[in-house]
Each structure stands twice: as C-alpha cells, then as structure tokens.
mmCIF file of C-alpha atoms in Angstrom:
data_model
loop_
_atom_site.group_PDB
_atom_site.id
_atom_site.type_symbol
_atom_site.label_atom_id
_atom_site.label_comp_id
_atom_site.label_asym_id
_atom_site.label_seq_id
_atom_site.Cartn_x
_atom_site.Cartn_y
_atom_site.Cartn_z
ATOM 1 C CA ALA A 1 -70.472 -2.275 -26.632
ATOM 2 C CA GLN A 2 -70.037 0.565 -24.242
ATOM 3 C CA SER A 3 -70.522 4.181 -25.198
ATOM 4 C CA VAL A 4 -70.550 7.514 -23.403
ATOM 5 C CA THR A 5 -72.570 10.552 -24.428
ATOM 6 C CA GLN A 6 -71.858 14.048 -23.224
ATOM 7 C CA LEU A 7 -74.733 16.039 -24.572
ATOM 8 C CA ASP A 8 -73.236 19.489 -24.115
ATOM 9 C CA SER A 9 -70.066 20.295 -26.029
ATOM 10 C CA GLN A 10 -69.800 23.696 -24.350
ATOM 11 C CA VAL A 11 -71.231 25.111 -21.135
ATOM 12 C CA PRO A 12 -70.766 28.832 -20.459
ATOM 13 C CA VAL A 13 -71.455 29.990 -16.906
ATOM 14 C CA PHE A 14 -70.745 32.978 -14.721
ATOM 15 C CA GLU A 15 -68.443 32.750 -11.735
ATOM 16 C CA GLU A 16 -70.118 31.591 -8.496
ATOM 17 C CA ALA A 17 -73.064 30.111 -10.396
ATOM 18 C CA PRO A 18 -73.904 26.411 -10.100
ATOM 19 C CA VAL A 19 -73.156 24.075 -12.984
ATOM 20 C CA GLU A 20 -74.145 20.601 -14.144
ATOM 21 C CA LEU A 21 -72.313 18.701 -16.868
ATOM 22 C CA ARG A 22 -74.343 15.825 -18.232
ATOM 23 C CA CYS A 23 -73.120 12.318 -18.975
ATOM 24 C CA ASN A 24 -75.074 9.269 -20.111
ATOM 25 C CA TYR A 25 -73.662 5.861 -20.847
ATOM 26 C CA SER A 26 -74.764 2.608 -22.380
ATOM 27 C CA SER A 27 -73.485 -0.809 -21.437
ATOM 28 C CA SER A 28 -74.890 -4.287 -21.189
ATOM 29 C CA VAL A 29 -72.928 -5.043 -18.020
ATOM 30 C CA SER A 30 -72.043 -3.292 -14.789
ATOM 31 C CA VAL A 31 -69.609 -0.440 -15.128
ATOM 32 C CA TYR A 32 -67.298 1.888 -13.310
ATOM 33 C CA LEU A 33 -67.716 5.601 -14.016
ATOM 34 C CA PHE A 34 -65.198 8.426 -13.994
ATOM 35 C CA TRP A 35 -64.929 12.161 -14.529
ATOM 36 C CA TYR A 36 -61.596 13.596 -15.652
ATOM 37 C CA VAL A 37 -60.590 17.238 -16.145
ATOM 38 C CA GLN A 38 -58.101 18.476 -18.725
ATOM 39 C CA TYR A 39 -56.567 21.938 -18.554
ATOM 40 C CA PRO A 40 -55.079 23.396 -21.764
ATOM 41 C CA ASN A 41 -52.021 21.515 -23.013
ATOM 42 C CA GLN A 42 -52.051 19.155 -20.061
ATOM 43 C CA GLY A 43 -52.933 15.538 -19.394
ATOM 44 C CA LEU A 44 -56.118 14.360 -17.727
ATOM 45 C CA GLN A 45 -56.629 14.487 -13.983
ATOM 46 C CA LEU A 46 -59.188 12.395 -12.111
ATOM 47 C CA LEU A 47 -61.959 14.425 -10.490
ATOM 48 C CA LEU A 48 -63.956 11.535 -9.056
ATOM 49 C CA LYS A 49 -65.074 7.990 -9.725
ATOM 50 C CA TYR A 50 -67.919 5.633 -8.910
ATOM 51 C CA LEU A 51 -67.120 1.983 -8.287
ATOM 52 C CA SER A 52 -69.881 0.881 -5.922
ATOM 53 C CA GLY A 53 -71.734 1.926 -2.772
ATOM 54 C CA SER A 54 -73.194 5.388 -2.292
ATOM 55 C CA THR A 55 -74.470 6.815 -5.544
ATOM 56 C CA LEU A 56 -73.366 10.337 -4.603
ATOM 57 C CA VAL A 57 -69.645 10.675 -5.108
ATOM 58 C CA LYS A 58 -67.596 13.625 -3.946
ATOM 59 C CA GLY A 59 -64.393 14.576 -5.732
ATOM 60 C CA ILE A 60 -61.690 17.183 -5.749
ATOM 61 C CA ASN A 61 -62.170 20.926 -6.217
ATOM 62 C CA GLY A 62 -65.717 20.835 -4.820
ATOM 63 C CA PHE A 63 -67.174 18.659 -7.593
ATOM 64 C CA GLU A 64 -69.643 15.836 -7.022
ATOM 65 C CA ALA A 65 -71.516 13.415 -9.244
ATOM 66 C CA GLU A 66 -74.508 11.169 -8.839
ATOM 67 C CA PHE A 67 -74.819 7.717 -10.349
ATOM 68 C CA ASN A 68 -78.342 6.971 -11.547
ATOM 69 C CA LYS A 69 -78.577 3.385 -12.728
ATOM 70 C CA SER A 70 -82.160 3.596 -14.029
ATOM 71 C CA GLN A 71 -81.328 6.613 -16.178
ATOM 72 C CA THR A 72 -77.784 5.385 -16.958
ATOM 73 C CA SER A 73 -76.447 8.793 -16.045
ATOM 74 C CA PHE A 74 -73.506 10.179 -14.105
ATOM 75 C CA HIS A 75 -73.907 13.947 -14.128
ATOM 76 C CA LEU A 76 -71.224 16.175 -12.644
ATOM 77 C CA ARG A 77 -72.158 19.153 -10.482
ATOM 78 C CA LYS A 78 -70.591 22.002 -8.608
ATOM 79 C CA PRO A 79 -72.641 24.465 -6.533
ATOM 80 C CA SER A 80 -70.407 27.478 -7.194
ATOM 81 C CA VAL A 81 -67.805 27.595 -9.967
ATOM 82 C CA HIS A 82 -64.586 29.568 -10.087
ATOM 83 C CA ILE A 83 -62.679 31.028 -13.016
ATOM 84 C CA SER A 84 -60.041 28.348 -12.476
ATOM 85 C CA ASP A 85 -62.624 25.641 -13.265
ATOM 86 C CA THR A 86 -62.447 26.618 -16.936
ATOM 87 C CA ALA A 87 -61.308 23.416 -18.627
ATOM 88 C CA GLU A 88 -62.436 20.396 -20.663
ATOM 89 C CA TYR A 89 -64.300 17.737 -18.718
ATOM 90 C CA PHE A 90 -64.465 14.112 -19.839
ATOM 91 C CA CYS A 91 -66.818 11.434 -18.618
ATOM 92 C CA ALA A 92 -65.549 7.874 -18.990
ATOM 93 C CA VAL A 93 -66.747 4.330 -18.380
ATOM 94 C CA SER A 94 -65.066 0.977 -17.982
ATOM 95 C CA GLU A 95 -66.643 -2.424 -17.618
ATOM 96 C CA PHE A 96 -65.967 -4.714 -14.689
ATOM 97 C CA ASN A 97 -62.780 -6.726 -15.062
ATOM 98 C CA THR A 98 -61.361 -4.590 -17.843
ATOM 99 C CA ASP A 99 -58.651 -1.943 -17.773
ATOM 100 C CA LYS A 100 -60.077 -0.055 -20.710
ATOM 101 C CA LEU A 101 -61.622 3.422 -20.421
ATOM 102 C CA ILE A 102 -64.106 4.670 -22.987
ATOM 103 C CA PHE A 103 -64.309 8.452 -23.015
ATOM 104 C CA GLY A 104 -67.105 10.784 -23.995
ATOM 105 C CA THR A 105 -66.384 13.601 -26.420
ATOM 106 C CA GLY A 106 -65.915 16.119 -23.633
ATOM 107 C CA THR A 107 -67.622 19.266 -22.382
ATOM 108 C CA ARG A 108 -65.807 22.560 -22.383
ATOM 109 C CA LEU A 109 -66.716 24.540 -19.261
ATOM 110 C CA GLN A 110 -66.090 28.253 -19.705
ATOM 111 C CA VAL A 111 -66.432 30.345 -16.550
ATOM 112 C CA PHE A 112 -66.859 34.086 -17.034
ATOM 113 C CA PRO A 113 -66.214 36.788 -14.400
ATOM 114 C CA ASP B 1 -43.528 12.994 -6.195
ATOM 115 C CA ALA B 2 -44.606 9.856 -7.978
ATOM 116 C CA MET B 3 -45.701 10.712 -11.453
ATOM 117 C CA VAL B 4 -45.999 9.975 -15.156
ATOM 118 C CA ILE B 5 -43.443 11.804 -17.304
ATOM 119 C CA GLN B 6 -43.586 12.282 -21.052
ATOM 120 C CA ASN B 7 -40.757 13.476 -23.255
ATOM 121 C CA PRO B 8 -40.642 15.553 -25.252
ATOM 122 C CA ARG B 9 -43.637 17.790 -24.567
ATOM 123 C CA TYR B 10 -43.598 19.018 -28.160
ATOM 124 C CA GLN B 11 -42.296 17.055 -31.122
ATOM 125 C CA VAL B 12 -42.093 18.173 -34.734
ATOM 126 C CA THR B 13 -41.391 15.638 -37.436
ATOM 127 C CA GLN B 14 -41.537 15.472 -41.212
ATOM 128 C CA PHE B 15 -44.027 13.486 -43.210
ATOM 129 C CA GLY B 16 -42.790 9.895 -43.321
ATOM 130 C CA LYS B 17 -39.910 10.374 -40.876
ATOM 131 C CA PRO B 18 -40.042 7.892 -37.971
ATOM 132 C CA VAL B 19 -40.555 9.357 -34.526
ATOM 133 C CA THR B 20 -40.471 7.935 -30.989
ATOM 134 C CA LEU B 21 -42.316 9.325 -28.004
ATOM 135 C CA SER B 22 -41.277 8.410 -24.484
ATOM 136 C CA CYS B 23 -43.169 7.771 -21.256
ATOM 137 C CA SER B 24 -41.803 6.907 -17.839
ATOM 138 C CA GLN B 25 -43.486 6.364 -14.484
ATOM 139 C CA THR B 26 -42.406 6.278 -10.878
ATOM 140 C CA LEU B 27 -45.688 4.787 -9.638
ATOM 141 C CA ASN B 28 -44.561 1.186 -10.202
ATOM 142 C CA HIS B 29 -47.879 0.483 -11.914
ATOM 143 C CA ASN B 30 -48.346 -2.695 -13.904
ATOM 144 C CA VAL B 31 -50.443 -1.225 -16.707
ATOM 145 C CA MET B 32 -49.332 1.453 -19.167
ATOM 146 C CA TYR B 33 -51.512 2.970 -21.883
ATOM 147 C CA TRP B 34 -51.052 5.100 -24.969
ATOM 148 C CA TYR B 35 -53.884 7.351 -26.132
ATOM 149 C CA GLN B 36 -54.197 9.561 -29.183
ATOM 150 C CA GLN B 37 -56.171 12.768 -28.742
ATOM 151 C CA LYS B 38 -56.927 14.896 -31.760
ATOM 152 C CA SER B 39 -58.058 18.481 -31.436
ATOM 153 C CA SER B 40 -61.397 18.847 -29.619
ATOM 154 C CA GLN B 41 -61.874 15.072 -29.452
ATOM 155 C CA ALA B 42 -61.876 12.443 -26.741
ATOM 156 C CA PRO B 43 -58.724 10.452 -26.046
ATOM 157 C CA LYS B 44 -58.678 7.249 -28.070
ATOM 158 C CA LEU B 45 -56.860 4.194 -26.755
ATOM 159 C CA LEU B 46 -54.180 2.901 -29.132
ATOM 160 C CA PHE B 47 -52.810 0.036 -27.035
ATOM 161 C CA HIS B 48 -51.806 -0.909 -23.534
ATOM 162 C CA TYR B 49 -49.375 -3.138 -21.698
ATOM 163 C CA TYR B 50 -50.374 -5.345 -18.803
ATOM 164 C CA ASP B 51 -46.887 -5.984 -17.458
ATOM 165 C CA LYS B 52 -45.131 -7.277 -20.580
ATOM 166 C CA ASP B 53 -48.321 -8.375 -22.311
ATOM 167 C CA PHE B 54 -49.144 -6.124 -25.235
ATOM 168 C CA ASN B 55 -52.801 -5.425 -26.065
ATOM 169 C CA ASN B 56 -53.472 -3.695 -29.352
ATOM 170 C CA GLU B 57 -56.817 -2.061 -30.140
ATOM 171 C CA ALA B 58 -58.404 -3.495 -33.259
ATOM 172 C CA ASP B 59 -58.521 -0.170 -35.076
ATOM 173 C CA THR B 60 -55.000 1.012 -34.245
ATOM 174 C CA PRO B 61 -53.090 1.452 -37.520
ATOM 175 C CA ASP B 62 -50.037 -0.752 -38.132
ATOM 176 C CA ASN B 63 -48.028 2.451 -38.408
ATOM 177 C CA PHE B 64 -48.133 2.654 -34.591
ATOM 178 C CA GLN B 65 -45.921 0.368 -32.538
ATOM 179 C CA SER B 66 -44.970 0.256 -28.884
ATOM 180 C CA ARG B 67 -42.193 -1.065 -26.682
ATOM 181 C CA ARG B 68 -42.011 -1.565 -22.942
ATOM 182 C CA PRO B 69 -38.456 -2.560 -22.015
ATOM 183 C CA ASN B 70 -39.152 -2.490 -18.274
ATOM 184 C CA THR B 71 -41.836 -1.535 -15.747
ATOM 185 C CA SER B 72 -40.911 2.134 -15.760
ATOM 186 C CA PHE B 73 -40.642 2.954 -19.452
ATOM 187 C CA CYS B 74 -42.904 2.697 -22.467
ATOM 188 C CA PHE B 75 -42.307 4.031 -25.983
ATOM 189 C CA LEU B 76 -44.620 4.880 -28.848
ATOM 190 C CA ASP B 77 -43.056 4.495 -32.295
ATOM 191 C CA ILE B 78 -44.723 5.983 -35.349
ATOM 192 C CA ARG B 79 -43.001 4.397 -38.311
ATOM 193 C CA SER B 80 -44.132 6.722 -41.089
ATOM 194 C CA PRO B 81 -46.077 9.684 -39.714
ATOM 195 C CA GLY B 82 -48.757 11.156 -41.907
ATOM 196 C CA LEU B 83 -50.453 14.522 -41.598
ATOM 197 C CA GLY B 84 -53.405 12.767 -39.964
ATOM 198 C CA ASP B 85 -51.198 11.573 -37.106
ATOM 199 C CA ALA B 86 -50.752 15.083 -35.763
ATOM 200 C CA ALA B 87 -52.271 14.945 -32.292
ATOM 201 C CA MET B 88 -51.618 14.979 -28.580
ATOM 202 C CA TYR B 89 -50.320 11.611 -27.396
ATOM 203 C CA LEU B 90 -51.127 10.772 -23.797
ATOM 204 C CA CYS B 91 -49.495 8.115 -21.670
ATOM 205 C CA ALA B 92 -51.300 6.760 -18.618
ATOM 206 C CA THR B 93 -50.685 4.138 -15.942
ATOM 207 C CA SER B 94 -52.807 2.159 -13.506
ATOM 208 C CA ARG B 95 -52.509 -0.778 -11.143
ATOM 209 C CA VAL B 96 -53.741 -4.184 -12.133
ATOM 210 C CA ASP B 97 -57.246 -3.884 -10.725
ATOM 211 C CA SER B 98 -60.062 -2.891 -13.009
ATOM 212 C CA GLY B 99 -61.821 0.268 -11.960
ATOM 213 C CA ASP B 100 -58.540 1.684 -10.802
ATOM 214 C CA THR B 101 -57.653 5.283 -11.503
ATOM 215 C CA GLN B 102 -55.558 5.944 -14.586
ATOM 216 C CA TYR B 103 -52.827 8.509 -13.998
ATOM 217 C CA PHE B 104 -51.989 10.581 -17.050
ATOM 218 C CA GLY B 105 -48.825 12.267 -18.132
ATOM 219 C CA PRO B 106 -48.882 15.817 -19.543
ATOM 220 C CA GLY B 107 -48.838 14.550 -23.126
ATOM 221 C CA THR B 108 -46.640 15.050 -26.170
ATOM 222 C CA ARG B 109 -48.026 17.274 -28.908
ATOM 223 C CA LEU B 110 -46.888 15.912 -32.274
ATOM 224 C CA THR B 111 -46.757 18.159 -35.334
ATOM 225 C CA VAL B 112 -46.188 16.594 -38.770
ATOM 226 C CA LEU B 113 -44.874 18.898 -41.499
#
C-alpha cells in the first residue's frame, strides 16, 4: 500500500530565506507525485507534479521539486520565500492507472517578516 | 473561468439531522471526488465517481452517501451527522487519465451542534 510521510509538521522561516519541505513516499509500483498548497479556509491548489521525464520539476509561485527514486523522496524547495507563501503544503502520491491520491499529513509553512 | 464550485461554504446542522452538500463543475471532467478533511489533517478520500460509476472507499461510513445526477453536479449526503463528522468537505474533479491534476473546490465547512 502507498503511504506519504511529511516529516515536518511546521516549518518557520524568515522572508527571503530559502526553504525545503520534505516528502518521502512508499509504494511497490511506479507512482505519480504531487505538491498541493492550501491557504486558510480554501481548497487545494496544485503547485507542481511529477509524471515522468526530468526529475527536477518547476511549478507555480517559484517552487520546484526533485524526484529521487533511490531515496523515494520528492522534496519541495523555494530559493526565497515571501510572506504570501504562508500556507499548508501537502505532498501526495498516486499509482499508475489509478485516480486515487494519497496525501501526506501536511507541512505548515510560516513565513515571518 | 472554468472551476469547481461548492455550496454552501459554511453549513451548520444539528446532531442527527440530514444534510446535503453540493458540488458543481464547469470543467466537463469525468471524475468527481469527495474528501473529508478534519482540522490539521490530510484530506481523506470518501468516494469518487468515474462518470456514473460510483467507487466507495472501504472505510467510508455508511452514513455518507453520494449522488451524481449528471456530469456537472455531485452531492454528498450525510444521513445522520454526528459530532465526529464536523470537518471541511472538499470536492475535486479530474479527467479520466491517471496522473491527471485534481482541481479542488473551496470546500464546505460543516459544523454539527
């Protein structure tokens, strides 16, 4: 069975500092990987996804993530965060030929001025 | 703009009083999902429709039902809400293909008194 682990429940960071949000997954088959962002009292919005090809994926709002198959990781990074990046970030995985997303427990990114 | 719409945004009901949450989409997507998200937790899939085919998750309580009268609309019925059903309910849509992006609505926050 698939599972997703987000090791950090909260990540505090100062504005303009770099940030990395960690995500590890387990699956016995090939997977697709996603990062979603959720602002307070809103639905989830896709930041980026990895389906195949280049392991470095660029998304919206200056975020990028790197798929590492040997370490089963898909960490999210941004070189310089803004106050407006304060939100909950969810990593998710789905197996090939399924429509189902399995979410991690989320990481709350808090950006301070 | 094409989008996923959920009504109402906030719903208050009494313990045991049936409630229906609504989702509509203008994306013409084949798949529609309902997720339950409790405070500070990951979204949890309740069920999804692949066109008219209903797919229930094994651990979704019988208290939760769904209807999809046409491509655009999907309803979540909670027959006898308990205090533990208070949560944010998220609707999402995607095309048929696996690995496709799921587009989320803003959610309905359900309070049970």
